[in-house]
């Protein structure tokens, strides 16, 4: 396993759409393991493969240490409803935080790392994280959707 370097603001790859994973082979499994290690290293909630420079539809999400790790391959939104105004950040924008509107509830389908079909219905932070990570797969970054006037830049 290895920590991968995270692509940050200004890197054009962040605006590109990721491609569907056709085969979950050893390379994909290694990528997923590295993504989880990288997520933990930088203490994030979610990470999309594009953020480590790979345009594949893979995301990993973990709300906090004791909670389950969700590995989502080729995730698709089935439905979303409600809205929540939340404070958000992104490992690709390490010094920026802002308020953004996310669905309160989201239902998705995806494959897990074993290639099994899974469905997840999420609320609150998990719904926020899933919405944020699926945006990454579509080449969308949170900073382009924030509520105007709420951007905070943290000096590091
Ligand atoms: Ni992000």
PDB file of C-alpha atoms and ligand atoms in Angstrom:
ATOM      1  CA  UNK A   1       0.000   0.000   0.000  1.00  0.00           C
ATOM      2  CA  UNK A   2       1.069   3.549  -0.530  1.00  0.00           C
ATOM      3  CA  UNK A   3       0.007   7.073   0.137  1.00  0.00           C
ATOM      4  CA  UNK A   4      -0.829   8.759  -3.166  1.00  0.00           C
ATOM      5  CA  UNK A   5      -0.313  12.430  -3.790  1.00  0.00           C
ATOM      6  CA  UNK A   6      -3.474  14.486  -3.963  1.00  0.00           C
ATOM      7  CA  UNK A   7      -4.208  16.718  -6.938  1.00  0.00           C
ATOM      8  CA  UNK A   8      -5.102  20.182  -5.780  1.00  0.00           C
ATOM      9  CA  UNK A   9      -6.797  23.351  -6.970  1.00  0.00           C
ATOM     10  CA  UNK A  10      -5.746  24.418 -10.449  1.00  0.00           C
ATOM     11  CA  UNK A  11      -5.018  20.868 -11.619  1.00  0.00           C
ATOM     12  CA  UNK A  12      -7.146  20.442 -14.745  1.00  0.00           C
ATOM     13  CA  UNK A  13      -7.764  16.755 -14.053  1.00  0.00           C
ATOM     14  CA  UNK A  14     -10.207  17.756 -11.314  1.00  0.00           C
ATOM     15  CA  UNK A  15     -12.560  19.080 -14.029  1.00  0.00           C
ATOM     16  CA  UNK A  16     -12.541  15.865 -16.045  1.00  0.00           C
ATOM     17  CA  UNK A  17     -15.168  13.140 -15.960  1.00  0.00           C
ATOM     18  CA  UNK A  18     -14.162   9.750 -14.644  1.00  0.00           C
ATOM     19  CA  UNK A  19     -14.779   6.576 -16.616  1.00  0.00           C
ATOM     20  CA  UNK A  20     -16.709   3.518 -15.496  1.00  0.00           C
ATOM     21  CA  UNK A  21     -14.680   0.669 -14.049  1.00  0.00           C
ATOM     22  CA  UNK A  22     -15.164  -2.303 -16.368  1.00  0.00           C
ATOM     23  CA  UNK A  23     -13.128  -4.901 -14.479  1.00  0.00           C
ATOM     24  CA  UNK A  24     -12.240  -4.922 -10.800  1.00  0.00           C
ATOM     25  CA  UNK A  25      -8.736  -6.292 -11.180  1.00  0.00           C
ATOM     26  CA  UNK A  26      -5.680  -6.246  -8.919  1.00  0.00           C
ATOM     27  CA  UNK A  27      -4.769  -2.763 -10.050  1.00  0.00           C
ATOM     28  CA  UNK A  28      -8.174  -1.436  -9.023  1.00  0.00           C
ATOM     29  CA  UNK A  29      -7.963  -3.187  -5.639  1.00  0.00           C
ATOM     30  CA  UNK A  30      -4.506  -1.714  -5.062  1.00  0.00           C
ATOM     31  CA  UNK A  31      -5.823   1.728  -5.987  1.00  0.00           C
ATOM     32  CA  UNK A  32      -8.714   1.354  -3.517  1.00  0.00           C
ATOM     33  CA  UNK A  33      -6.331   0.305  -0.721  1.00  0.00           C
ATOM     34  CA  UNK A  34      -4.094   3.267  -1.478  1.00  0.00           C
ATOM     35  CA  UNK A  35      -7.081   5.619  -1.535  1.00  0.00           C
ATOM     36  CA  UNK A  36      -8.167   4.434   1.923  1.00  0.00           C
ATOM     37  CA  UNK A  37      -4.635   4.859   3.259  1.00  0.00           C
ATOM     38  CA  UNK A  38      -4.443   8.324   1.712  1.00  0.00           C
ATOM     39  CA  UNK A  39      -7.864   9.281   3.124  1.00  0.00           C
ATOM     40  CA  UNK A  40      -6.723   8.277   6.610  1.00  0.00           C
ATOM     41  CA  UNK A  41      -3.360   9.995   6.273  1.00  0.00           C
ATOM     42  CA  UNK A  42      -5.008  13.331   5.456  1.00  0.00           C
ATOM     43  CA  UNK A  43      -7.907  12.799   7.844  1.00  0.00           C
ATOM     44  CA  UNK A  44     -10.565  13.262   5.172  1.00  0.00           C
ATOM     45  CA  UNK A  45     -14.152  12.040   4.974  1.00  0.00           C
ATOM     46  CA  UNK A  46     -14.073  11.076   1.322  1.00  0.00           C
ATOM     47  CA  UNK A  47     -11.755  10.717  -1.627  1.00  0.00           C
ATOM     48  CA  UNK A  48     -12.411  10.143  -5.329  1.00  0.00           C
ATOM     49  CA  UNK A  49      -9.887   8.414  -7.598  1.00  0.00           C
ATOM     50  CA  UNK A  50      -9.595  11.553  -9.753  1.00  0.00           C
ATOM     51  CA  UNK A  51      -8.108  13.291  -6.723  1.00  0.00           C
ATOM     52  CA  UNK A  52      -5.131  10.960  -6.917  1.00  0.00           C
ATOM     53  CA  UNK A  53      -4.945  11.419 -10.681  1.00  0.00           C
ATOM     54  CA  UNK A  54      -6.918   8.373 -11.854  1.00  0.00           C
ATOM     55  CA  UNK A  55     -10.046   8.992 -13.933  1.00  0.00           C
ATOM     56  CA  UNK A  56     -11.992   5.971 -12.734  1.00  0.00           C
ATOM     57  CA  UNK A  57     -15.387   6.021 -11.024  1.00  0.00           C
ATOM     58  CA  UNK A  58     -14.207   4.974  -7.583  1.00  0.00           C
ATOM     59  CA  UNK A  59     -14.758   6.723  -4.260  1.00  0.00           C
ATOM     60  CA  UNK A  60     -14.033   5.862  -0.657  1.00  0.00           C
ATOM     61  CA  UNK A  61     -15.905   7.449   2.235  1.00  0.00           C
ATOM     62  CA  UNK A  62     -15.595   7.162   5.978  1.00  0.00           C
ATOM     63  CA  UNK A  63     -17.427   9.616   8.205  1.00  0.00           C
ATOM     64  CA  UNK A  64     -15.152   9.010  11.163  1.00  0.00           C
ATOM     65  CA  UNK A  65     -12.746   6.393  12.464  1.00  0.00           C
ATOM     66  CA  UNK A  66     -15.222   3.970  14.067  1.00  0.00           C
ATOM     67  CA  UNK A  67     -17.697   4.108  11.211  1.00  0.00           C
ATOM     68  CA  UNK A  68     -17.754   1.809   8.181  1.00  0.00           C
ATOM     69  CA  UNK A  69     -15.674   2.516   5.111  1.00  0.00           C
ATOM     70  CA  UNK A  70     -17.806   2.741   1.996  1.00  0.00           C
ATOM     71  CA  UNK A  71     -16.120   1.715  -1.222  1.00  0.00           C
ATOM     72  CA  UNK A  72     -18.253   2.781  -4.161  1.00  0.00           C
ATOM     73  CA  UNK A  73     -17.427   1.756  -7.706  1.00  0.00           C
ATOM     74  CA  UNK A  74     -19.489   3.245 -10.564  1.00  0.00           C
ATOM     75  CA  UNK A  75     -21.927   4.911  -8.146  1.00  0.00           C
ATOM     76  CA  UNK A  76     -25.215   6.198  -9.560  1.00  0.00           C
ATOM     77  CA  UNK A  77     -27.765   8.363  -7.836  1.00  0.00           C
ATOM     78  CA  UNK A  78     -31.180   6.699  -7.726  1.00  0.00           C
ATOM     79  CA  UNK A  79     -32.901   9.539  -5.901  1.00  0.00           C
ATOM     80  CA  UNK A  80     -32.191  12.499  -3.687  1.00  0.00           C
ATOM     81  CA  UNK A  81     -34.449  14.702  -1.621  1.00  0.00           C
ATOM     82  CA  UNK A  82     -34.532  17.542   0.867  1.00  0.00           C
ATOM     83  CA  UNK A  83     -31.697  19.953   1.399  1.00  0.00           C
ATOM     84  CA  UNK A  84     -29.148  20.725   4.046  1.00  0.00           C
ATOM     85  CA  UNK A  85     -26.879  23.729   4.252  1.00  0.00           C
ATOM     86  CA  UNK A  86     -23.526  22.423   5.411  1.00  0.00           C
ATOM     87  CA  UNK A  87     -19.970  23.533   5.992  1.00  0.00           C
ATOM     88  CA  UNK A  88     -17.735  21.746   3.539  1.00  0.00           C
ATOM     89  CA  UNK A  89     -14.123  21.244   2.606  1.00  0.00           C
ATOM     90  CA  UNK A  90     -12.185  19.020   0.227  1.00  0.00           C
ATOM     91  CA  UNK A  91      -8.739  17.443   0.330  1.00  0.00           C
ATOM     92  CA  UNK A  92      -8.048  19.031  -3.072  1.00  0.00           C
ATOM     93  CA  UNK A  93      -8.730  22.506  -1.604  1.00  0.00           C
ATOM     94  CA  UNK A  94      -6.924  22.067   1.708  1.00  0.00           C
ATOM     95  CA  UNK A  95      -7.255  25.645   2.913  1.00  0.00           C
ATOM     96  CA  UNK A  96     -10.791  26.432   1.759  1.00  0.00           C
ATOM     97  CA  UNK A  97     -14.077  25.917   3.543  1.00  0.00           C
ATOM     98  CA  UNK A  98     -17.519  27.187   2.669  1.00  0.00           C
ATOM     99  CA  UNK A  99     -21.206  26.609   3.063  1.00  0.00           C
ATOM    100  CA  UNK A 100     -22.969  24.644   0.382  1.00  0.00           C
ATOM    101  CA  UNK A 101     -26.381  23.120  -0.224  1.00  0.00           C
ATOM    102  CA  UNK A 102     -26.504  19.341  -0.358  1.00  0.00           C
ATOM    103  CA  UNK A 103     -29.401  16.889  -0.452  1.00  0.00           C
ATOM    104  CA  UNK A 104     -30.546  15.817   3.015  1.00  0.00           C
ATOM    105  CA  UNK A 105     -31.167  12.307   1.773  1.00  0.00           C
ATOM    106  CA  UNK A 106     -29.630  10.386  -1.092  1.00  0.00           C
ATOM    107  CA  UNK A 107     -30.089   6.893  -2.440  1.00  0.00           C
ATOM    108  CA  UNK A 108     -27.433   5.381  -4.654  1.00  0.00           C
ATOM    109  CA  UNK A 109     -26.441   2.144  -6.262  1.00  0.00           C
ATOM    110  CA  UNK A 110     -22.873   1.065  -6.853  1.00  0.00           C
ATOM    111  CA  UNK A 111     -20.572  -1.933  -6.878  1.00  0.00           C
ATOM    112  CA  UNK A 112     -18.389  -2.765  -3.922  1.00  0.00           C
ATOM    113  CA  UNK A 113     -14.786  -3.964  -4.233  1.00  0.00           C
ATOM    114  CA  UNK A 114     -16.035  -7.551  -4.696  1.00  0.00           C
ATOM    115  CA  UNK A 115     -18.137  -6.495  -7.667  1.00  0.00           C
ATOM    116  CA  UNK A 116     -21.372  -6.964  -5.717  1.00  0.00           C
ATOM    117  CA  UNK A 117     -24.268  -4.588  -6.352  1.00  0.00           C
ATOM    118  CA  UNK A 118     -25.034  -2.461  -3.333  1.00  0.00           C
ATOM    119  CA  UNK A 119     -27.635   0.178  -2.551  1.00  0.00           C
ATOM    120  CA  UNK A 120     -27.151   2.797   0.112  1.00  0.00           C
ATOM    121  CA  UNK A 121     -29.678   5.202   1.531  1.00  0.00           C
ATOM    122  CA  UNK A 122     -27.914   7.963   3.435  1.00  0.00           C
ATOM    123  CA  UNK A 123     -28.809  11.064   5.396  1.00  0.00           C
ATOM    124  CA  UNK A 124     -26.870  13.924   6.925  1.00  0.00           C
ATOM    125  CA  UNK A 125     -23.069  13.838   6.688  1.00  0.00           C
ATOM    126  CA  UNK A 126     -22.991  10.577   4.744  1.00  0.00           C
ATOM    127  CA  UNK A 127     -25.450  11.989   2.182  1.00  0.00           C
ATOM    128  CA  UNK A 128     -23.298  15.121   1.951  1.00  0.00           C
ATOM    129  CA  UNK A 129     -20.130  13.082   1.447  1.00  0.00           C
ATOM    130  CA  UNK A 130     -21.669  10.816  -1.198  1.00  0.00           C
ATOM    131  CA  UNK A 131     -23.009  13.857  -3.088  1.00  0.00           C
ATOM    132  CA  UNK A 132     -19.590  15.581  -2.889  1.00  0.00           C
ATOM    133  CA  UNK A 133     -17.691  12.516  -4.127  1.00  0.00           C
ATOM    134  CA  UNK A 134     -20.101  11.754  -6.988  1.00  0.00           C
ATOM    135  CA  UNK A 135     -19.642  15.384  -8.064  1.00  0.00           C
ATOM    136  CA  UNK A 136     -15.893  14.692  -8.312  1.00  0.00           C
ATOM    137  CA  UNK A 137     -16.592  11.810 -10.708  1.00  0.00           C
ATOM    138  CA  UNK A 138     -18.521  14.256 -12.893  1.00  0.00           C
ATOM    139  CA  UNK A 139     -15.633  16.723 -12.886  1.00  0.00           C
ATOM    140  CA  UNK A 140     -17.386  19.066 -10.468  1.00  0.00           C
ATOM    141  CA  UNK A 141     -15.707  20.585  -7.449  1.00  0.00           C
ATOM    142  CA  UNK A 142     -17.454  21.999  -4.389  1.00  0.00           C
ATOM    143  CA  UNK A 143     -15.862  25.420  -4.684  1.00  0.00           C
ATOM    144  CA  UNK A 144     -17.889  26.105  -7.873  1.00  0.00           C
ATOM    145  CA  UNK A 145     -21.196  25.493  -6.052  1.00  0.00           C
ATOM    146  CA  UNK A 146     -20.717  27.242  -2.730  1.00  0.00           C
ATOM    147  CA  UNK A 147     -23.132  29.729  -1.259  1.00  0.00           C
ATOM    148  CA  UNK A 148     -21.738  33.153  -2.204  1.00  0.00           C
ATOM    149  CA  UNK A 149     -20.055  35.034   0.613  1.00  0.00           C
ATOM    150  CA  UNK A 150     -19.363  31.977   2.768  1.00  0.00           C
ATOM    151  CA  UNK A 151     -15.826  31.135   1.611  1.00  0.00           C
ATOM    152  CA  UNK A 152     -13.235  30.959   4.367  1.00  0.00           C
ATOM    153  CA  UNK A 153      -9.576  30.723   3.493  1.00  0.00           C
ATOM    154  CA  UNK A 154      -7.477  29.259   6.270  1.00  0.00           C
ATOM    155  CA  UNK A 155      -3.848  30.349   6.331  1.00  0.00           C
ATOM    156  CA  UNK A 156      -1.468  27.440   6.751  1.00  0.00           C
TER     157      UNK A 156
HETATM  158 NI1  LIG B   1     -13.478  16.620  -2.482  1.00  0.00          NI
END
